[in-house]
Short mmCIF file of C-alpha atoms in Angstrom, two decimals:
data_model
loop_
_atom_site.label_atom_id
_atom_site.label_comp_id
_atom_site.label_asym_id
_atom_site.label_seq_id
_atom_site.Cartn_x
_atom_site.Cartn_y
_atom_site.Cartn_z
CA UNK A 947 -90.51 9.73 -169.95
CA UNK A 948 -91.09 10.94 -173.49
CA UNK A 949 -92.80 14.34 -173.78
CA UNK A 950 -96.55 14.28 -174.33
CA UNK A 951 -97.47 13.36 -177.89
CA UNK A 952 -94.04 11.98 -178.81
CA UNK A 953 -94.69 8.33 -177.93
CA UNK A 954 -97.67 7.94 -180.24
CA UNK A 955 -98.56 8.46 -183.89
CA UNK A 956 -102.28 8.23 -184.36
CA UNK A 957 -103.38 5.26 -182.27
CA UNK A 958 -100.04 3.44 -182.25
CA UNK A 959 -96.84 3.73 -180.26
CA UNK A 960 -93.76 4.93 -182.08
CA UNK A 961 -91.32 2.06 -182.64
CA UNK A 962 -87.60 2.21 -181.78
CA UNK A 963 -85.42 -0.51 -183.34
CA UNK A 964 -82.33 -1.34 -181.26
CA UNK A 965 -79.15 -3.06 -182.43
CA UNK A 966 -76.67 -3.59 -179.58
CA UNK A 967 -74.14 -6.43 -179.23
CA UNK A 968 -74.09 -6.64 -175.43
CA UNK A 969 -77.18 -8.42 -174.02
CA UNK A 970 -77.11 -6.69 -170.63
CA UNK A 971 -76.99 -3.19 -172.08
CA UNK A 972 -79.44 -4.10 -174.83
CA UNK A 973 -81.86 -5.25 -172.11
CA UNK A 974 -81.36 -2.03 -170.15
CA UNK A 975 -82.05 0.03 -173.28
CA UNK A 976 -85.21 -1.77 -174.34
CA UNK A 977 -86.54 -1.76 -170.76
CA UNK A 978 -86.03 1.99 -170.42
CA UNK A 979 -87.43 2.76 -173.87
CA UNK A 980 -90.50 0.64 -173.19
CA UNK A 981 -91.04 2.30 -169.81
CA UNK A 982 -91.03 5.68 -171.60
CA UNK A 983 -94.13 4.64 -173.50
CA UNK A 984 -92.45 3.72 -176.79
CA UNK A 985 -92.61 0.39 -178.59
CA UNK A 986 -89.22 -1.27 -179.00
CA UNK A 987 -87.83 -4.04 -181.19
CA UNK A 988 -84.49 -5.69 -180.43
CA UNK A 989 -82.83 -6.67 -183.71
CA UNK A 990 -80.84 -9.94 -183.86
CA UNK A 991 -77.38 -9.64 -182.35
CA UNK A 992 -75.37 -11.29 -185.14
CA UNK A 993 -74.18 -10.41 -188.62
CA UNK A 994 -77.31 -11.83 -190.27
CA UNK A 995 -79.34 -9.48 -188.08
CA UNK A 996 -78.43 -6.68 -190.45
CA UNK A 997 -80.88 -8.18 -192.93
CA UNK A 998 -83.73 -7.34 -190.55
CA UNK A 999 -83.12 -3.65 -191.20
CA UNK A 1000 -84.02 -3.98 -194.85
CA UNK A 1001 -87.67 -4.83 -194.29
CA UNK A 1002 -88.30 -3.43 -190.82
CA UNK A 1003 -90.80 -0.65 -190.20
CA UNK A 1004 -89.66 1.60 -187.38
CA UNK A 1005 -89.62 5.28 -186.41
CA UNK A 1006 -86.07 5.50 -185.03
CA UNK A 1007 -83.00 3.27 -185.28
CA UNK A 1008 -80.56 3.05 -182.35
CA UNK A 1009 -77.31 1.18 -182.96
CA UNK A 1010 -73.94 0.50 -181.44
CA UNK A 1011 -71.56 0.33 -184.43
CA UNK A 1012 -68.42 -0.33 -182.39
CA UNK A 1013 -68.68 -4.11 -182.67
CA UNK A 1014 -65.16 -5.06 -183.68
CA UNK A 1015 -66.11 -7.15 -186.74
CA UNK A 1016 -66.84 -4.15 -188.98
CA UNK A 1017 -65.30 -0.71 -189.33
CA UNK A 1018 -67.57 1.68 -187.37
CA UNK A 1019 -67.90 4.32 -190.10
CA UNK A 1020 -69.01 1.69 -192.62
CA UNK A 1021 -71.49 0.32 -190.10
CA UNK A 1022 -73.02 3.77 -189.55
CA UNK A 1023 -73.22 4.45 -193.29
CA UNK A 1024 -75.05 1.14 -193.74
CA UNK A 1025 -77.41 2.04 -190.90
CA UNK A 1026 -77.98 5.45 -192.50
CA UNK A 1027 -78.93 3.85 -195.82
CA UNK A 1028 -81.40 1.56 -194.07
CA UNK A 1029 -82.92 4.24 -191.86
CA UNK A 1030 -83.49 6.54 -194.82
CA UNK A 1031 -85.24 9.68 -193.57
CA UNK A 1032 -85.90 8.21 -190.16
CA UNK A 1033 -83.69 9.26 -187.22
CA UNK A 1034 -80.47 7.36 -186.53
CA UNK A 1035 -79.00 7.50 -183.00
CA UNK A 1036 -75.57 5.95 -182.37
CA UNK A 1037 -74.49 4.79 -178.92
CA UNK A 1038 -70.91 3.96 -177.96
CA UNK A 1039 -69.88 1.90 -174.93
CA UNK A 1040 -67.33 4.61 -174.21
CA UNK A 1041 -67.96 8.24 -173.45
CA UNK A 1042 -65.38 9.19 -176.06
CA UNK A 1043 -65.42 12.27 -178.29
CA UNK A 1044 -63.74 10.28 -181.06
CA UNK A 1045 -66.58 7.75 -181.18
CA UNK A 1046 -69.21 10.48 -181.34
CA UNK A 1047 -67.33 12.32 -184.09
CA UNK A 1048 -66.99 9.09 -186.09
CA UNK A 1049 -70.74 8.47 -185.84
CA UNK A 1050 -71.77 12.00 -186.75
CA UNK A 1051 -69.29 12.23 -189.64
CA UNK A 1052 -70.65 8.96 -191.08
CA UNK A 1053 -74.24 10.22 -191.10
CA UNK A 1054 -75.82 9.69 -187.68
CA UNK A 1055 -78.38 12.26 -186.57
CA UNK A 1056 -77.10 12.13 -182.98
CA UNK A 1057 -74.51 10.23 -180.95
CA UNK A 1058 -73.95 9.57 -177.27
CA UNK A 1059 -71.51 7.68 -175.06
CA UNK A 1060 -72.72 5.03 -172.67
CA UNK A 1061 -72.58 6.74 -169.29
CA UNK A 1062 -75.32 4.71 -167.57
CA UNK A 1063 -77.40 7.87 -167.93
CA UNK A 1064 -80.49 6.38 -169.55
CA UNK A 1065 -82.59 9.53 -168.98
CA UNK A 1066 -80.19 11.42 -171.29
CA UNK A 1067 -80.55 8.77 -174.00
CA UNK A 1068 -84.34 8.89 -173.65
CA UNK A 1069 -84.25 12.66 -174.00
CA UNK A 1070 -82.17 12.34 -177.17
CA UNK A 1071 -84.61 9.77 -178.55
CA UNK A 1072 -87.56 12.04 -177.75
CA UNK A 1073 -85.85 15.00 -179.38
CA UNK A 1074 -85.07 13.10 -182.57
CA UNK A 1075 -88.62 11.76 -182.79
CA UNK A 1076 -90.05 15.23 -182.23
CA UNK A 1077 -87.90 16.80 -184.94
CA UNK A 1078 -88.61 13.97 -187.37
CA UNK A 1079 -92.37 14.38 -186.88
CA UNK A 1080 -92.11 18.10 -187.59
CA UNK A 1081 -89.97 17.42 -190.67
CA UNK A 1082 -92.34 14.69 -191.80
CA UNK A 1083 -95.23 17.05 -192.46
CA UNK A 1084 -94.96 16.16 -196.16
CA UNK A 1085 -93.80 12.58 -196.53
CA UNK A 1086 -93.91 11.05 -199.99
CA UNK A 1087 -92.24 10.95 -203.37
CA UNK A 1088 -93.13 12.53 -206.71
CA UNK A 1089 -96.82 13.30 -206.96
CA UNK A 1090 -97.66 11.62 -203.63
CA UNK A 1091 -97.94 13.73 -200.48
CA UNK A 1092 -98.65 12.32 -197.01
CA UNK A 1093 -99.23 14.51 -193.97
CA UNK A 1094 -98.48 12.30 -190.97
CA UNK A 1095 -99.81 14.81 -188.47
CA UNK A 1096 -103.20 15.48 -190.06
CA UNK A 1097 -103.33 12.01 -191.69
CA UNK A 1098 -104.01 13.53 -195.10
CA UNK A 1099 -103.02 11.96 -198.44
CA UNK A 1100 -102.91 13.62 -201.86
CA UNK A 1101 -101.81 12.27 -205.21
CA UNK A 1102 -101.31 14.69 -208.08
CA UNK A 1103 -103.28 17.24 -206.07
CA UNK A 1104 -106.27 14.93 -205.57
CA UNK A 1105 -107.35 14.22 -201.97
CA UNK A 1106 -107.45 10.50 -201.11
CA UNK A 1107 -109.40 9.52 -198.01
CA UNK A 1108 -107.97 6.50 -196.21
CA UNK A 1109 -109.03 4.68 -193.04
CA UNK A 1110 -106.46 4.12 -190.31
CA UNK A 1111 -104.93 0.80 -191.41
CA UNK A 1112 -104.63 1.77 -195.05
CA UNK A 1113 -103.05 5.10 -194.11
CA UNK A 1114 -100.47 3.35 -191.90
CA UNK A 1115 -99.68 0.84 -194.67
CA UNK A 1116 -99.09 3.64 -197.15
CA UNK A 1117 -97.00 5.68 -194.70
CA UNK A 1118 -94.73 2.74 -193.89
CA UNK A 1119 -94.16 2.03 -197.59
CA UNK A 1120 -93.55 5.72 -198.30
CA UNK A 1121 -90.79 5.91 -195.66
CA UNK A 1122 -88.66 3.62 -197.83
CA UNK A 1123 -89.77 4.34 -201.43
CA UNK A 1124 -88.64 1.91 -204.14
CA UNK A 1125 -87.64 -0.63 -201.49
CA UNK A 1126 -89.68 -3.79 -200.76
CA UNK A 1127 -91.24 -4.09 -197.31
CA UNK A 1128 -92.10 -7.60 -196.20
CA UNK A 1129 -95.53 -8.80 -195.12
CA UNK A 1130 -94.14 -9.65 -191.67
CA UNK A 1131 -92.71 -6.15 -191.27
CA UNK A 1132 -96.07 -4.60 -192.17
CA UNK A 1133 -97.85 -6.85 -189.67
CA UNK A 1134 -95.47 -5.64 -186.97
CA UNK A 1135 -95.70 -1.97 -187.94
CA UNK A 1136 -99.41 -1.61 -188.65
CA UNK A 1137 -101.05 -4.28 -186.50
CA UNK A 1138 -98.29 -4.81 -183.88
CA UNK A 1139 -98.34 -8.55 -184.54
CA UNK A 1140 -95.02 -10.39 -184.16
CA UNK A 1141 -96.30 -13.65 -185.64
CA UNK A 1142 -98.15 -14.75 -188.76
CA UNK A 1143 -101.85 -14.90 -187.80
CA UNK A 1144 -102.62 -17.05 -190.82
CA UNK A 1145 -104.99 -14.51 -192.33
CA UNK A 1146 -104.88 -12.40 -195.47
CA UNK A 1147 -105.39 -9.08 -193.71
CA UNK A 1148 -102.33 -7.48 -195.33
CA UNK A 1149 -103.39 -8.60 -198.80
CA UNK A 1150 -106.96 -7.38 -198.29
CA UNK A 1151 -105.89 -3.94 -197.04
CA UNK A 1152 -103.30 -3.60 -199.81
CA UNK A 1153 -105.98 -4.37 -202.40
CA UNK A 1154 -108.21 -1.66 -200.94
CA UNK A 1155 -105.27 0.75 -200.79
CA UNK A 1156 -104.39 0.14 -204.44
CA UNK A 1157 -107.96 0.86 -205.47
CA UNK A 1158 -107.71 4.31 -203.90
CA UNK A 1159 -104.10 5.30 -204.57
CA UNK A 1160 -103.66 3.88 -208.10
CA UNK A 1161 -107.10 3.71 -209.73
CA UNK A 1162 -107.76 6.62 -212.07
CA UNK A 1163 -104.11 7.70 -212.25
CA UNK A 1164 -101.65 7.36 -215.13
CA UNK A 1165 -99.44 4.73 -213.53
CA UNK A 1166 -99.48 2.44 -210.46
CA UNK A 1167 -97.37 3.34 -207.44
CA UNK A 1168 -98.09 0.23 -205.34
CA UNK A 1169 -96.52 -3.06 -206.44
CA UNK A 1170 -96.13 -6.61 -205.16
CA UNK A 1171 -92.54 -7.85 -205.22
CA UNK A 1172 -92.68 -11.64 -205.44
CA UNK A 1173 -91.15 -13.27 -202.38
CA UNK A 1174 -90.22 -9.93 -200.79
CA UNK A 1175 -93.44 -8.05 -200.02
CA UNK A 1176 -94.71 -4.70 -201.30
CA UNK A 1177 -93.14 -1.50 -202.52
CA UNK A 1178 -94.16 2.05 -203.34
CA UNK A 1179 -92.62 3.21 -206.61
CA UNK A 1180 -91.68 6.88 -206.76
CA UNK A 1181 -91.77 7.02 -210.56
CA UNK A 1182 -93.17 5.02 -213.52
CA UNK A 1183 -91.23 1.99 -214.74
#
């Protein structure tokens, strides 16, 4: 089980995204992670599944890069670029020092061999999430500051009061600044909805968020990217 306070951020469960090529071990991982009180998303198990990383909102990324079709170091570097500041945990099907060294050298935050010791993997996940929450006391770019623990937002030194949904929208955009996040990804991350409900809830909350984060400032940070979603710009155009 995850230590108290690790599995949740505000009123939502922390989300672990899992990319593993073997269905049986992927199932074992997501079952154990879910039983620990964390939300879990299994990413598609084919090459096109890499695209899901680009617009996914998650708190930790767990991957097995030793797939055979791509050089492992390149795979980890790609995962690192997608995860950004969020924790990256690499799992190998072998309990081999060489695999762990490859993962760590390529940018993983932690690495472990598959030893059928799921409690150890859960402990590593909990440790990474704990450290990332401590380090995330001041999320944001440029003049924007977001305190994920106290749920406090400032722009250019001005306090901005946000309700829960708007805060979570802003935080998810701020985790990947200057990168579009899709509407579907925001529905999953903020409302925990894995389907399109046919409503304009994202658009309505984004409009309210823009009114608070951008109005009265020199330049807009929040932008709509046609066909791709929304992005938080870290600097003026």
